[in-house]
């Protein structure tokens, strides 16, 4: 498996890696905020970062499907 194949939208391992990376970065930000006793802490930032990464992955996958004409509506209309 090459690195280029890892980042393709059809590779489940790449999708899982991206989601874990988003949770990790969100966890670092949340941990820093939790140490400073701010309202939004570790769990909040991990969930928000994973949700936003999932939203971007779904949008990217819908664009790939639209290019192959398996989807009849434009992908941006699905997101709005």
PDB file of C-alpha atoms in Angstrom:
ATOM      1  CA  UNK A   1       0.000   0.000   0.000  1.00  0.00           C
ATOM      2  CA  UNK A   2       1.469   3.339  -1.026  1.00  0.00           C
ATOM      3  CA  UNK A   3       1.092   6.677   0.712  1.00  0.00           C
ATOM      4  CA  UNK A   4      -0.918   8.096  -2.207  1.00  0.00           C
ATOM      5  CA  UNK A   5      -3.390   5.223  -1.920  1.00  0.00           C
ATOM      6  CA  UNK A   6      -3.731   5.836   1.823  1.00  0.00           C
ATOM      7  CA  UNK A   7      -5.228   9.298   1.257  1.00  0.00           C
ATOM      8  CA  UNK A   8      -7.708   8.243  -1.430  1.00  0.00           C
ATOM      9  CA  UNK A   9     -11.369   8.707  -0.469  1.00  0.00           C
ATOM     10  CA  UNK A  10     -12.098   4.993  -0.977  1.00  0.00           C
ATOM     11  CA  UNK A  11      -9.543   3.707   1.520  1.00  0.00           C
ATOM     12  CA  UNK A  12     -11.142   2.899   4.891  1.00  0.00           C
ATOM     13  CA  UNK A  13      -7.814   2.836   6.690  1.00  0.00           C
ATOM     14  CA  UNK A  14      -7.074   6.364   5.445  1.00  0.00           C
ATOM     15  CA  UNK A  15     -10.491   7.579   6.575  1.00  0.00           C
ATOM     16  CA  UNK A  16      -9.973   6.060  10.013  1.00  0.00           C
ATOM     17  CA  UNK A  17      -6.506   7.605  10.196  1.00  0.00           C
ATOM     18  CA  UNK A  18      -7.867  11.043   9.346  1.00  0.00           C
ATOM     19  CA  UNK A  19     -10.615  10.789  11.971  1.00  0.00           C
ATOM     20  CA  UNK A  20      -8.141   9.635  14.631  1.00  0.00           C
ATOM     21  CA  UNK A  21      -5.756  12.431  13.707  1.00  0.00           C
ATOM     22  CA  UNK A  22      -8.562  14.980  14.019  1.00  0.00           C
ATOM     23  CA  UNK A  23      -9.522  13.587  17.430  1.00  0.00           C
ATOM     24  CA  UNK A  24      -5.892  13.682  18.553  1.00  0.00           C
ATOM     25  CA  UNK A  25      -5.398  17.318  17.537  1.00  0.00           C
ATOM     26  CA  UNK A  26      -8.735  18.262  19.094  1.00  0.00           C
ATOM     27  CA  UNK A  27      -7.695  16.417  22.235  1.00  0.00           C
ATOM     28  CA  UNK A  28      -4.468  18.414  22.465  1.00  0.00           C
ATOM     29  CA  UNK A  29      -6.408  21.677  22.185  1.00  0.00           C
ATOM     30  CA  UNK A  30      -9.024  20.465  24.671  1.00  0.00           C
ATOM     31  CA  UNK A  31      -6.411  19.266  27.141  1.00  0.00           C
ATOM     32  CA  UNK A  32      -4.722  22.664  27.079  1.00  0.00           C
ATOM     33  CA  UNK A  33      -8.066  24.346  27.722  1.00  0.00           C
ATOM     34  CA  UNK A  34      -8.939  21.931  30.499  1.00  0.00           C
ATOM     35  CA  UNK A  35      -5.649  22.691  32.257  1.00  0.00           C
ATOM     36  CA  UNK A  36      -6.592  26.376  32.223  1.00  0.00           C
ATOM     37  CA  UNK A  37     -10.105  25.568  33.592  1.00  0.00           C
ATOM     38  CA  UNK A  38     -11.913  26.875  30.499  1.00  0.00           C
ATOM     39  CA  UNK A  39     -15.541  25.786  29.872  1.00  0.00           C
ATOM     40  CA  UNK A  40     -14.986  23.639  26.759  1.00  0.00           C
ATOM     41  CA  UNK A  41     -12.477  20.934  27.548  1.00  0.00           C
ATOM     42  CA  UNK A  42     -11.071  17.677  26.273  1.00  0.00           C
ATOM     43  CA  UNK A  43     -14.213  15.753  25.288  1.00  0.00           C
ATOM     44  CA  UNK A  44     -15.878  18.752  23.683  1.00  0.00           C
ATOM     45  CA  UNK A  45     -12.945  19.555  21.434  1.00  0.00           C
ATOM     46  CA  UNK A  46     -12.400  15.904  20.519  1.00  0.00           C
ATOM     47  CA  UNK A  47     -16.042  15.502  19.464  1.00  0.00           C
ATOM     48  CA  UNK A  48     -16.172  18.802  17.568  1.00  0.00           C
ATOM     49  CA  UNK A  49     -12.962  18.079  15.679  1.00  0.00           C
ATOM     50  CA  UNK A  50     -14.085  14.545  14.794  1.00  0.00           C
ATOM     51  CA  UNK A  51     -17.474  15.843  13.637  1.00  0.00           C
ATOM     52  CA  UNK A  52     -15.934  18.500  11.432  1.00  0.00           C
ATOM     53  CA  UNK A  53     -13.485  15.993   9.943  1.00  0.00           C
ATOM     54  CA  UNK A  54     -16.371  13.611   9.234  1.00  0.00           C
ATOM     55  CA  UNK A  55     -18.308  16.433   7.565  1.00  0.00           C
ATOM     56  CA  UNK A  56     -15.358  17.219   5.286  1.00  0.00           C
ATOM     57  CA  UNK A  57     -14.844  13.531   4.445  1.00  0.00           C
ATOM     58  CA  UNK A  58     -18.524  13.113   3.530  1.00  0.00           C
ATOM     59  CA  UNK A  59     -18.368  16.213   1.331  1.00  0.00           C
ATOM     60  CA  UNK A  60     -15.235  14.945  -0.408  1.00  0.00           C
ATOM     61  CA  UNK A  61     -16.735  11.501  -0.972  1.00  0.00           C
ATOM     62  CA  UNK A  62     -19.925  12.988  -2.423  1.00  0.00           C
ATOM     63  CA  UNK A  63     -17.858  15.000  -4.911  1.00  0.00           C
ATOM     64  CA  UNK A  64     -16.078  11.812  -6.028  1.00  0.00           C
ATOM     65  CA  UNK A  65     -19.419  10.031  -6.438  1.00  0.00           C
ATOM     66  CA  UNK A  66     -20.831  13.016  -8.377  1.00  0.00           C
ATOM     67  CA  UNK A  67     -17.884  12.949 -10.777  1.00  0.00           C
ATOM     68  CA  UNK A  68     -18.689   9.356 -11.656  1.00  0.00           C
ATOM     69  CA  UNK A  69     -22.336  10.380 -12.192  1.00  0.00           C
ATOM     70  CA  UNK A  70     -23.755   7.969  -9.660  1.00  0.00           C
ATOM     71  CA  UNK A  71     -25.276  10.944  -7.848  1.00  0.00           C
ATOM     72  CA  UNK A  72     -27.800  13.055  -9.740  1.00  0.00           C
ATOM     73  CA  UNK A  73     -27.768  16.186  -7.565  1.00  0.00           C
ATOM     74  CA  UNK A  74     -24.782  18.482  -7.000  1.00  0.00           C
ATOM     75  CA  UNK A  75     -22.914  17.646  -3.775  1.00  0.00           C
ATOM     76  CA  UNK A  76     -23.139  21.164  -2.355  1.00  0.00           C
ATOM     77  CA  UNK A  77     -26.930  21.033  -2.413  1.00  0.00           C
ATOM     78  CA  UNK A  78     -26.767  18.015  -0.105  1.00  0.00           C
ATOM     79  CA  UNK A  79     -24.746  19.961   2.434  1.00  0.00           C
ATOM     80  CA  UNK A  80     -26.973  23.034   2.564  1.00  0.00           C
TER      81      UNK A  80
END
